[in-house]
Tab-separated table of C-alpha atoms and ligand atoms in Angstrom:
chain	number	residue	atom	x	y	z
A	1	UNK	CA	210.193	-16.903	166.903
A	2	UNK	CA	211.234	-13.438	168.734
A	3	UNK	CA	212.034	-15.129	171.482
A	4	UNK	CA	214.387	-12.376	173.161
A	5	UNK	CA	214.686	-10.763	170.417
A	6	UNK	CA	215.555	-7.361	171.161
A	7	UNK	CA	213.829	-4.588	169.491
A	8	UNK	CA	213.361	-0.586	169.880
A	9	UNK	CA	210.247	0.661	169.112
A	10	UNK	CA	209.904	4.326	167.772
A	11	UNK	CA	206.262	6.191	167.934
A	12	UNK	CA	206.460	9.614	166.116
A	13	UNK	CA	203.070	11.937	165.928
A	14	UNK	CA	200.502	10.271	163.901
A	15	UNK	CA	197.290	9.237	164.448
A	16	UNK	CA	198.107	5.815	163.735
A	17	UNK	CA	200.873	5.812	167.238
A	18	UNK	CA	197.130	3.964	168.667
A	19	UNK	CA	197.824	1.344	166.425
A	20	UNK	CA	201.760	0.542	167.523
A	21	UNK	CA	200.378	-0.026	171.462
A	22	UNK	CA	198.837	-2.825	169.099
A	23	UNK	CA	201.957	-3.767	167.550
A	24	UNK	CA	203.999	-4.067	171.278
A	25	UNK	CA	201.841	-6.470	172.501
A	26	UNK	CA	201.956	-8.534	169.385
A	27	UNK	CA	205.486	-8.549	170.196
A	28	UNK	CA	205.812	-9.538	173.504
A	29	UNK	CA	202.919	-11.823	172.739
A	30	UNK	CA	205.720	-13.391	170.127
A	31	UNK	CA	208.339	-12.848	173.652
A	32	UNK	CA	210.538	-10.345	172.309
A	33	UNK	CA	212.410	-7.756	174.566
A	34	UNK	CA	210.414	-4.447	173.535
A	35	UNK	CA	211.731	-0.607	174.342
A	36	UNK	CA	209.514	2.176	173.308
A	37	UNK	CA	210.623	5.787	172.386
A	38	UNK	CA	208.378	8.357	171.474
A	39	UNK	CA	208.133	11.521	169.948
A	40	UNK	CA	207.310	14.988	171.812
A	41	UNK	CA	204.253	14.854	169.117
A	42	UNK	CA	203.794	10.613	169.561
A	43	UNK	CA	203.114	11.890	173.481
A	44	UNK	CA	200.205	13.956	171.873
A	45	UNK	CA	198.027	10.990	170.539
A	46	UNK	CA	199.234	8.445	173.173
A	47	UNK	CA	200.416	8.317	176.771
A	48	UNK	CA	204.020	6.913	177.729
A	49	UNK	CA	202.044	4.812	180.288
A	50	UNK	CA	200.229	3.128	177.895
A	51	UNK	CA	203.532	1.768	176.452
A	52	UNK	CA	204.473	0.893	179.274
A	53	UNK	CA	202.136	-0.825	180.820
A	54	UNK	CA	202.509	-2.835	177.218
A	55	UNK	CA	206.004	-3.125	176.944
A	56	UNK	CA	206.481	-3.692	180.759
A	57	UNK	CA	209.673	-1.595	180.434
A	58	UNK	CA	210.331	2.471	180.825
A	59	UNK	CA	209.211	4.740	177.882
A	60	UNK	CA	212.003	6.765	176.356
A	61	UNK	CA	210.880	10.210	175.604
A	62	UNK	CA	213.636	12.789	176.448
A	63	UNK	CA	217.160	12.782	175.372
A	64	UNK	CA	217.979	15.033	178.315
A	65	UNK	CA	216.943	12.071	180.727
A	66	UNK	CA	218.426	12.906	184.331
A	67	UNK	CA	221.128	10.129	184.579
A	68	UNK	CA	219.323	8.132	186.791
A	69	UNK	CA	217.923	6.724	183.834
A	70	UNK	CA	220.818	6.665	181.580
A	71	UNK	CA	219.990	2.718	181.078
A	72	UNK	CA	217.601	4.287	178.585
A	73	UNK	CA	219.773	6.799	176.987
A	74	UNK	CA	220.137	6.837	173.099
A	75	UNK	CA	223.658	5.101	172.858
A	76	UNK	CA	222.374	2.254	175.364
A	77	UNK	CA	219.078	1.983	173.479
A	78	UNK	CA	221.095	2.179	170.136
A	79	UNK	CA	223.209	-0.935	171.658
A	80	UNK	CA	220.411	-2.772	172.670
A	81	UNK	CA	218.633	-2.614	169.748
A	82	UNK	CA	218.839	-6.024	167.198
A	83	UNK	CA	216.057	-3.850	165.397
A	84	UNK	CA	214.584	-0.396	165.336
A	85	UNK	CA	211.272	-0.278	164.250
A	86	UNK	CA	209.539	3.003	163.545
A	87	UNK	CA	205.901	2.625	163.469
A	88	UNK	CA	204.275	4.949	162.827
A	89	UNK	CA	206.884	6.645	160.725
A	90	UNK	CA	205.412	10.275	160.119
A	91	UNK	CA	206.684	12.629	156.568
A	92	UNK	CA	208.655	14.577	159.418
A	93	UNK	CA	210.812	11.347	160.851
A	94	UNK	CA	211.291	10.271	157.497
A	95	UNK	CA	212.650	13.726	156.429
A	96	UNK	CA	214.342	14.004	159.087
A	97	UNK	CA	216.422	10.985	158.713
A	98	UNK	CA	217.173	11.643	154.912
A	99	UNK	CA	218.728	14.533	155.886
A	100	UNK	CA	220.592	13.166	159.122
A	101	UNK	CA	219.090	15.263	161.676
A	102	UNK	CA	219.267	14.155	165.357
A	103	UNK	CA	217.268	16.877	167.170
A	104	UNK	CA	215.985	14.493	169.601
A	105	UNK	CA	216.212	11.494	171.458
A	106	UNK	CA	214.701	8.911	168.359
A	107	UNK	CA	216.289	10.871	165.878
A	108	UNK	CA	219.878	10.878	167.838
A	109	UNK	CA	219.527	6.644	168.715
A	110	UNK	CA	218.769	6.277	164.724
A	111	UNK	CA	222.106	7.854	163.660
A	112	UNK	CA	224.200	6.083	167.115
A	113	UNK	CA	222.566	2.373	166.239
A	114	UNK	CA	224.391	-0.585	164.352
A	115	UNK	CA	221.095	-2.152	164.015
A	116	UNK	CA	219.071	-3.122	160.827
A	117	UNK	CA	215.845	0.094	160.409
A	118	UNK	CA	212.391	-0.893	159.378
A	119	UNK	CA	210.079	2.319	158.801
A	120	UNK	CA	206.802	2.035	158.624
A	121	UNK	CA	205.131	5.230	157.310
A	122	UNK	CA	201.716	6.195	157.700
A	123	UNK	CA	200.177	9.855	156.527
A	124	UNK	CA	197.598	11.568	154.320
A	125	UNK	CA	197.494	10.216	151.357
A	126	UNK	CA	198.710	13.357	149.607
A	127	UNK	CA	201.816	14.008	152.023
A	128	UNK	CA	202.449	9.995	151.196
A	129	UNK	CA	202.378	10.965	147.148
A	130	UNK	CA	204.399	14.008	147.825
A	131	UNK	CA	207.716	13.871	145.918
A	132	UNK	CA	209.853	14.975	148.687
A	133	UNK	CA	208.357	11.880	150.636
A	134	UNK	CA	208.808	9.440	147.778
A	135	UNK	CA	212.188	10.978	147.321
A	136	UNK	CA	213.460	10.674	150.965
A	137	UNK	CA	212.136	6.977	151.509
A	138	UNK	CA	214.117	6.161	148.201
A	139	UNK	CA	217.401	7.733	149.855
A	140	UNK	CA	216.515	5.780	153.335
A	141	UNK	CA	216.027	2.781	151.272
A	142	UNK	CA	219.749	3.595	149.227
A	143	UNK	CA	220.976	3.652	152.786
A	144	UNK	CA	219.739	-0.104	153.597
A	145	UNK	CA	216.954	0.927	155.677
A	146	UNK	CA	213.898	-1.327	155.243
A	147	UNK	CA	210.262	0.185	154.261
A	148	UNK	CA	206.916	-1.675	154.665
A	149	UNK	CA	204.880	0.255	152.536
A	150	UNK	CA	201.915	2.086	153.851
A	151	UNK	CA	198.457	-0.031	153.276
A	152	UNK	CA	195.217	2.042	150.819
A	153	UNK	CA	191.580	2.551	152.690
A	154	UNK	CA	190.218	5.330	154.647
A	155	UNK	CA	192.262	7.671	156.376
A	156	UNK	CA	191.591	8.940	159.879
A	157	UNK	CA	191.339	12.317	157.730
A	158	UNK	CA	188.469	11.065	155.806
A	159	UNK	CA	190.873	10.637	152.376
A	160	UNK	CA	190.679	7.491	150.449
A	161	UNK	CA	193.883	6.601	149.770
A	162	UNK	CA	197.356	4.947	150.254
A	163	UNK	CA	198.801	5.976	153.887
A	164	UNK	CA	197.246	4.139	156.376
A	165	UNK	CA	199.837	2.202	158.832
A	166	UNK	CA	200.536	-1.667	157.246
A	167	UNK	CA	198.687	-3.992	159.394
A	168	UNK	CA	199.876	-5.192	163.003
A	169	UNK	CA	200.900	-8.525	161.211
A	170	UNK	CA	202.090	-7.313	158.340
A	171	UNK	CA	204.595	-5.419	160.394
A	172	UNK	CA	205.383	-8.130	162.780
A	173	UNK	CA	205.626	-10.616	160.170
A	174	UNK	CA	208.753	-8.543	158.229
A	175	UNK	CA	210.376	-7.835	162.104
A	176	UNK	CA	210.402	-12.035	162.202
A	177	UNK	CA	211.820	-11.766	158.419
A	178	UNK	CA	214.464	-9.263	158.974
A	179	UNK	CA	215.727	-10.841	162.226
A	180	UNK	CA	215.605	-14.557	160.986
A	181	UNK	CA	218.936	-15.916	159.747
A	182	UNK	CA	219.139	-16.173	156.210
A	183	UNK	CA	220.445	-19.339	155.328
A	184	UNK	CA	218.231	-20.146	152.421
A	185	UNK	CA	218.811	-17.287	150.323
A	186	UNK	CA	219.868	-18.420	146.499
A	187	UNK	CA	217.265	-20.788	147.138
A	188	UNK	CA	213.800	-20.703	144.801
A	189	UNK	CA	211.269	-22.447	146.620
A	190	UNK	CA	207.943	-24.084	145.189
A	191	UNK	CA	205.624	-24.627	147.883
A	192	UNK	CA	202.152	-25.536	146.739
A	193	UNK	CA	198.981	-25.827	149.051
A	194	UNK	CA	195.502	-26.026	150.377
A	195	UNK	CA	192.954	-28.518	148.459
A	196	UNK	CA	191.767	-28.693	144.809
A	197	UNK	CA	188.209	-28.744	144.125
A	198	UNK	CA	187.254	-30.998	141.122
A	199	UNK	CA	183.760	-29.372	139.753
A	200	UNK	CA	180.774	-31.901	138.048
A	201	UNK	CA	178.437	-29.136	137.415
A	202	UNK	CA	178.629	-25.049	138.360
A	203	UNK	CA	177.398	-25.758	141.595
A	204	UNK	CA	179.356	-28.916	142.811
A	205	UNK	CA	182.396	-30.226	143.389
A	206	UNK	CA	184.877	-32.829	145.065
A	207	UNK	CA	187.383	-31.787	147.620
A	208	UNK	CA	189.376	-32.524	150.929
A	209	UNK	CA	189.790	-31.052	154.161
A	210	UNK	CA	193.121	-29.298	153.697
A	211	UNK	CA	193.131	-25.634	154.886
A	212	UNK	CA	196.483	-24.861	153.728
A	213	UNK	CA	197.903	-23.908	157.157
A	214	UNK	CA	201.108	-26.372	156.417
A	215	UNK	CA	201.591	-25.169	152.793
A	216	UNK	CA	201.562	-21.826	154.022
A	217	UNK	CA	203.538	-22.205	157.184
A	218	UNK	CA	206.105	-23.724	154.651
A	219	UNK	CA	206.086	-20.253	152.583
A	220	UNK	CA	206.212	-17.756	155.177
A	221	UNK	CA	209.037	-19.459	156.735
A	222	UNK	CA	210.910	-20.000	153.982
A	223	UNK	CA	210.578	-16.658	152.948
A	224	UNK	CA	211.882	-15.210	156.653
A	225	UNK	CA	214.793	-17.447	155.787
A	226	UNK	CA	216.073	-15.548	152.602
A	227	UNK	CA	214.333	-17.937	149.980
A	228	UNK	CA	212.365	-16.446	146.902
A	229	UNK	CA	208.858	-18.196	147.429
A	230	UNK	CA	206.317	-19.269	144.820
A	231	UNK	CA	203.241	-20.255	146.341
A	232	UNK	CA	200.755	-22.651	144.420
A	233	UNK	CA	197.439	-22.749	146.069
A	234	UNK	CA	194.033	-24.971	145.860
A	235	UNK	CA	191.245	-22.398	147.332
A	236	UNK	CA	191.720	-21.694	150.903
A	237	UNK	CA	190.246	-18.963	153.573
A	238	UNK	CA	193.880	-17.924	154.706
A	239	UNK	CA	195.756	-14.379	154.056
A	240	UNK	CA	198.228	-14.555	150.843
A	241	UNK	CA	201.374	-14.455	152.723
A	242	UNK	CA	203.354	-11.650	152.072
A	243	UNK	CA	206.057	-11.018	150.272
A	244	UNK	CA	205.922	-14.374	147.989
A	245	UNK	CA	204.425	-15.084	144.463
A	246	UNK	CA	201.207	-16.115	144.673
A	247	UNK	CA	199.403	-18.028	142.852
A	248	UNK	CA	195.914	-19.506	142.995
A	249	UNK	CA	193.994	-22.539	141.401
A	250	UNK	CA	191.132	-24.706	141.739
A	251	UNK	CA	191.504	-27.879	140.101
A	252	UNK	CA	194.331	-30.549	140.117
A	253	UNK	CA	194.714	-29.668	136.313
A	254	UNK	CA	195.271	-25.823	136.694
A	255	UNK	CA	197.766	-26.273	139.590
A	256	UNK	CA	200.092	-28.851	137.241
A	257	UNK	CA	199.926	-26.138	134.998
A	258	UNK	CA	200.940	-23.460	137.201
A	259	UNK	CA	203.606	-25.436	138.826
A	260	UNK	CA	204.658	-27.276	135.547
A	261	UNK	CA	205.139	-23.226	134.440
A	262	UNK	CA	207.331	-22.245	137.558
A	263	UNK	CA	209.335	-25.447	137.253
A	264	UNK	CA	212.604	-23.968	135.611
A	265	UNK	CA	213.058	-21.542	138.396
A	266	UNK	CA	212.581	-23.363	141.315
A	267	UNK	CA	215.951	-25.018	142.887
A	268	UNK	CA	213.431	-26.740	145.376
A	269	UNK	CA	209.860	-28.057	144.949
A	270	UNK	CA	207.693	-29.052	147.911
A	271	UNK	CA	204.156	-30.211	147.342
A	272	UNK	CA	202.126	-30.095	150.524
A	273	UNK	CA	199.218	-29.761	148.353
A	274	UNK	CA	196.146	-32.416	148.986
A	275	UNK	CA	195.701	-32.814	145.330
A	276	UNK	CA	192.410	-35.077	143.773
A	277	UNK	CA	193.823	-37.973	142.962
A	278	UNK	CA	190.512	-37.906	140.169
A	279	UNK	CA	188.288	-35.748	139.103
A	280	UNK	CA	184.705	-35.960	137.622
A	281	UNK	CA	185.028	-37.557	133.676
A	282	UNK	CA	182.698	-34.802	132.908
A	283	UNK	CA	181.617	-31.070	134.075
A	284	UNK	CA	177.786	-30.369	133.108
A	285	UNK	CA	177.267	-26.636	131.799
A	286	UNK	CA	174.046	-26.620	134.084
A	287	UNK	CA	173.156	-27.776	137.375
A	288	UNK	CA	172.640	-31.834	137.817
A	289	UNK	CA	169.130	-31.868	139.004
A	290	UNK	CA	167.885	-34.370	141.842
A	291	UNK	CA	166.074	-37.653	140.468
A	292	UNK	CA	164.504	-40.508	142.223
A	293	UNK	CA	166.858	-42.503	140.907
A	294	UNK	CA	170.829	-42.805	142.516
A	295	UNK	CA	173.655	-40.590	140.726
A	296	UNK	CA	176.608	-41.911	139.554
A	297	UNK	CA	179.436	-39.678	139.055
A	298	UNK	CA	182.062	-41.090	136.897
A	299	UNK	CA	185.646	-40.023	138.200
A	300	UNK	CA	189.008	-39.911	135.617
A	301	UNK	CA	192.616	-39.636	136.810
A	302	UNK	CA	194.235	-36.415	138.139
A	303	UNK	CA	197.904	-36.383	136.414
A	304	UNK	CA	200.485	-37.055	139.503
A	305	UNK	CA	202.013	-33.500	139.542
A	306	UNK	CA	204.948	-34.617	141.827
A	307	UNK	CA	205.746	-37.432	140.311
A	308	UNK	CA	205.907	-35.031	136.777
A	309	UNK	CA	207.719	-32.294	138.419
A	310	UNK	CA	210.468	-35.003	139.491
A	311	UNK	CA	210.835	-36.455	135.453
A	312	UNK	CA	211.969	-33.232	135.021
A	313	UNK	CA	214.203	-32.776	138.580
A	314	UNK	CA	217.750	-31.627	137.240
A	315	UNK	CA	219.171	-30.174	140.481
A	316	UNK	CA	216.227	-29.565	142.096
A	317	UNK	CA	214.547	-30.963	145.940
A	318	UNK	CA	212.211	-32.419	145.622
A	319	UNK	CA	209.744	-33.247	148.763
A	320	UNK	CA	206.759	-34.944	148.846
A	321	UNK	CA	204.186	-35.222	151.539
A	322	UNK	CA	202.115	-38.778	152.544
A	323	UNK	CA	198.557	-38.005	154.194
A	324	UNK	CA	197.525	-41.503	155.368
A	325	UNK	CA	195.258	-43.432	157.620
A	326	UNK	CA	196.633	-46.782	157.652
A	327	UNK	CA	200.061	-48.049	157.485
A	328	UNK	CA	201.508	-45.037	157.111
A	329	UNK	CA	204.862	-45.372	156.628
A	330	UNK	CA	204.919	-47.963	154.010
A	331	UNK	CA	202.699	-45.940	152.169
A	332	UNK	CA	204.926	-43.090	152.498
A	333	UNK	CA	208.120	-44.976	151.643
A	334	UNK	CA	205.979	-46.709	148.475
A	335	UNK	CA	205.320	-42.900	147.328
A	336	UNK	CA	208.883	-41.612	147.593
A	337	UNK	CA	210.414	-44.179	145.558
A	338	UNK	CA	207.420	-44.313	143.056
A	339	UNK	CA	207.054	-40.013	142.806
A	340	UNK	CA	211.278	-39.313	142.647
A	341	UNK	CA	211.373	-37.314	145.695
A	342	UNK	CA	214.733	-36.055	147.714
A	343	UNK	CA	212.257	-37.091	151.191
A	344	UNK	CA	208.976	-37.602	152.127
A	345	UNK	CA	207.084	-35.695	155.038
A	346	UNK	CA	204.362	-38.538	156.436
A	347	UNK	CA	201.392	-37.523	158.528
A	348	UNK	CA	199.117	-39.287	159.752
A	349	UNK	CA	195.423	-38.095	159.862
A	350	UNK	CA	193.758	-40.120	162.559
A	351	UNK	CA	196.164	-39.053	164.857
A	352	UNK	CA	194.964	-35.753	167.139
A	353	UNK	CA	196.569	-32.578	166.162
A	354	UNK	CA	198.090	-33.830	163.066
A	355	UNK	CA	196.949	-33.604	159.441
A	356	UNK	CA	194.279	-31.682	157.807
A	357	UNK	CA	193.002	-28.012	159.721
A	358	UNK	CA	195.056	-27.778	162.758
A	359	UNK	CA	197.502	-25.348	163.870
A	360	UNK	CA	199.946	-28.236	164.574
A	361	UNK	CA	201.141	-31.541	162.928
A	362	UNK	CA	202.942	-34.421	164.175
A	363	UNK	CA	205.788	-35.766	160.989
A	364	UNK	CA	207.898	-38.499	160.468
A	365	UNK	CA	210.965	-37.722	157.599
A	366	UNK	CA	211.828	-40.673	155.618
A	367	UNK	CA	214.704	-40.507	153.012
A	368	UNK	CA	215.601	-42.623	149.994
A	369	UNK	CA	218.275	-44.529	152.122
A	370	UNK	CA	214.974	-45.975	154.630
A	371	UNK	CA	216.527	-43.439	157.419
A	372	UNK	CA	212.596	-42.820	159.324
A	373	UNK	CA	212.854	-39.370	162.125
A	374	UNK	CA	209.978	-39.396	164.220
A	375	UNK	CA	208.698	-35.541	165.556
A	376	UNK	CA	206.709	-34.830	168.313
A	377	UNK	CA	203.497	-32.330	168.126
A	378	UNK	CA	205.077	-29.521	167.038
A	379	UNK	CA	203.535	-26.147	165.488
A	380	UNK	CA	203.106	-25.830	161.755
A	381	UNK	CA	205.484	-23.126	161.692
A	382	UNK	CA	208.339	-25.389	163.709
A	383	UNK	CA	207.056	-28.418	161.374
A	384	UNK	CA	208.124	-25.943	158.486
A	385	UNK	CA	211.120	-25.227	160.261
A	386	UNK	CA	212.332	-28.498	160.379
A	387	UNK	CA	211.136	-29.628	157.165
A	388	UNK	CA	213.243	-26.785	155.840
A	389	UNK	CA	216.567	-27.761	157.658
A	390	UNK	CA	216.095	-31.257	155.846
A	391	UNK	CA	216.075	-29.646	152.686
A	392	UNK	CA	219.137	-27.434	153.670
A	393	UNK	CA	220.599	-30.447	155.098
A	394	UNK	CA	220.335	-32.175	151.523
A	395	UNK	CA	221.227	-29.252	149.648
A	396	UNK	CA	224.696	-29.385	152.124
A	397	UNK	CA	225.152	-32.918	151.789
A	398	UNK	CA	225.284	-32.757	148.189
A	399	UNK	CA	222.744	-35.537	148.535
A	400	UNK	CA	221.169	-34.557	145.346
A	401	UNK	CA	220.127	-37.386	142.632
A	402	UNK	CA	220.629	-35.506	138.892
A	403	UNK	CA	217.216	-35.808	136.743
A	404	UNK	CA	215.838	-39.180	138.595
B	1	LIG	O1	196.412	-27.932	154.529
B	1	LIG	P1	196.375	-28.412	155.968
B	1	LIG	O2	194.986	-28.358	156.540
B	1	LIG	O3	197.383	-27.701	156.822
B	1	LIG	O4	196.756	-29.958	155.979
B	1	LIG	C1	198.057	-30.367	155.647
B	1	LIG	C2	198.054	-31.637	154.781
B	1	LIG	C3	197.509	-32.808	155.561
B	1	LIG	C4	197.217	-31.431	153.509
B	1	LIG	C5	199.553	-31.856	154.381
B	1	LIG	O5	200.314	-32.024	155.547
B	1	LIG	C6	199.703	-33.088	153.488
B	1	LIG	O6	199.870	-34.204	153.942
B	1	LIG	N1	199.658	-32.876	152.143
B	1	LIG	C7	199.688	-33.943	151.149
B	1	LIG	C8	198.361	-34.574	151.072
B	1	LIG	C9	198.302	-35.598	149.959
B	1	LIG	O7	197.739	-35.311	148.940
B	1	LIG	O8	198.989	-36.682	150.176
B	1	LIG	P2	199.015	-37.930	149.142
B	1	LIG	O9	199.589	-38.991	149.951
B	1	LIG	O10	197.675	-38.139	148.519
B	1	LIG	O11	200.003	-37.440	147.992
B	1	LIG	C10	201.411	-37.654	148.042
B	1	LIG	C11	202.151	-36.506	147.396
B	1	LIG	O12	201.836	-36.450	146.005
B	1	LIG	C12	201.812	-35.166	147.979
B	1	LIG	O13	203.004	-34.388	148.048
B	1	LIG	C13	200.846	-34.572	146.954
B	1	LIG	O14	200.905	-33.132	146.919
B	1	LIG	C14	201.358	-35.167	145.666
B	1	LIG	N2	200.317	-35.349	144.630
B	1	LIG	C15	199.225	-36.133	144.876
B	1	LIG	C16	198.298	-36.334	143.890
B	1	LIG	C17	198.483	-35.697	142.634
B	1	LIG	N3	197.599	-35.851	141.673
B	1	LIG	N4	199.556	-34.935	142.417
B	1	LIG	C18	200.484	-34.761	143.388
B	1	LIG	O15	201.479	-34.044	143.201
């Protein structure tokens, strides 16, 4: 999704200026255009070829640059830039830009650019706590510069602390949030997730094969796009995604209680969730033990959380997903009439690369008026994409059905 994207990387003297070679390839990895400037101290801890080689453009280092290489001037770079990140951002950079200094070339580009300023500060854990620090991040932050605050663990200094550099994704994941448009924002959006697991005794207990990656998908990119997120999740082995509310469940029961509690401030509900339709009629204290003889497990009704959530729909989307193996899309158009949803995202399970686990899903859209689009494989982050543009799409339209 940085595709292009064009985006000036400043290294200042830290330890942690390892970790942003890291970071560049992550970024061209995700195709964006990447510049590097570094810090007389940045050169200390890391070589300008090593950025380069990464970047697989020149290193800016010098703001007296002979003008042969004016292309990489600060005014140029400060034009170029859609983003300046500055990873790692030491106490000195971050001082220095409270107090408007340009002493050199990343400190000069900062005060010539137009473009949006993520820091990302990394130090001892006592220079992070330090007042002046706290109080010159607060002033950057007055002045509409973003801050990705620094992650807690060891130091390279031995401390134990908060100061270490925010995680390769974590950083790359708020340049895709900062650059992506943000035509969602006023939106509240309940995504929930991943499986439920239905317990008959402490050791045991029905489930499904849903990893979450779609739920998920649907909450980080919702989030780049300027919505508030609330995620609702059945027990998965994926990251929290930043940035959103998160909340986690195990059974069918506990999430219709957590959703049924975030219902007034969602303006959009989507339940990619593969909820238990039942659950066992009773959970033992202790552990079932084996017998000769067969077990029967006696199953009782999940309530339909959807189909709940839409009784009490006001303004809200509402979008459903249909996991099938078998005529799918009358199955999918039976559930959207039946549950109250705005549309209905179907997928198919037996077909390869769709469904439950992968990285990708293939969708068909149906609405209430019978309209059916067909998608092609397509990454769970495009599938979110799209499923998103629907919901903007209906939010435009006005196409909105008060308290079904
Ligand atoms: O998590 P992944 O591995 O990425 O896989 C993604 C997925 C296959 C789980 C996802 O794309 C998907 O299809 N989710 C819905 C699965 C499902 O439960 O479908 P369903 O046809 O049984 O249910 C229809 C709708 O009713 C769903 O929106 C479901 O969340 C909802 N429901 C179902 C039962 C219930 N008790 N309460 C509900 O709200």
């Amino acid at each position: 999704m940085l595709k292009e994207r064009r985006i000036v990387l400043g290294v200042t003297g830290g330890i942690a200026a390892y970790k942003a070679a890291e970071l560049v390839r992550e970024l061209v990895r995700r195709e964006a255009k990447v510049r590097v400037v570094m810090t007389d101290h940045a050169c200390r801890f890391v070589t300008p070829l090593t950025f380069e080689t990464l970047s697989g453009n020149p290193v800016a280092t010098d703001l007296f640059q002979s003008a042969g290489s004016f292309e990489i001037g600060h005014i140029s770079l400060a034009e170029f830039a859609e983003l300046v990140v500055i990873a790692p951002a030491t106490a000195n950079i971050i001082g220095k830009m409270a107090a408007g200094l340009a002493d050199d070339l990343l400190t000069t580009l900062l005060l010539a650019t137009n473009a949006p300023i993520l820091i990302c500060p990394a130090m001892n854990v006592k220079m992070y706590a330090n007042d002046i620090v706290t109080e010159n991040l607060a002033r950057l932050v007055s002045r509409g510069h973003a801050v990705l605050e620094p992650g807690y663990g060891e130091l390279a200094c031995r401390a134990e602390g908060q100061g270490r550099l925010a995680e390769v994704a974590e950083i790359a994941e708020e340049i895709e949030t900062i650059l992506a448009p943000k035509d969602l924002r006023g939106e509240h959006i309940l995504v929930t997730a991943g499986p439920t697991q239905e317990p008959f005794d402490p050791v045991r207990y029905i489930t499904n094969y849903s990893s979450g990656k779609m739920g998920y998908a649907l909450a980080v990119v919702a989030r780049r796009r300027g919505a508030a997120v609330t995620i609702v999740s059945g027990p998965t082995e994926l990251p929290a995604p930043q940035g959103v509310v998160f909340v986690p469940v195990k059974t069918a029961l506990e999430m219709r209680d957590a959703v049924m509690a975030r219902l007034e401030e969602a303006t959009v509900v989507i339940k990619a969730a593969a909820v238990a339709d039942y659950r066992p009629a009773a959970c033992e204290r202790t552990k079932i033990k084996k017998k000769d003889a067969a077990l029967t497990v006696s199953l009782k009704r999940n309530p339909d959380i959807i189909s709940e959530a839409a009784r009490r729909k006001g303004n809200r989307i509402v979008v459903g997903f249909s996991m099938e193996s078998d005529n799918v899309l009358e199955n999918a158009r039976a559930k959207l009439m039946n549950k109250g949803m705005d549309f209905i995202v179907a997928n198919d399970v037996t077909e390869p690369g769709a469904g439950f686990r992968a990285d990708t899903n293939i969708i068909r859209i149906i609405d209430r008026e019978g309209a059916v689009e067909t998608f092609p494989l397509m990454d769970k982050m495009d599938v979110a994409g799209v499923i998103l543009d629907r919901v903007k799409k209906v939010r435009d339209g006005g196409r909105i059905r008060d308290g079904l």
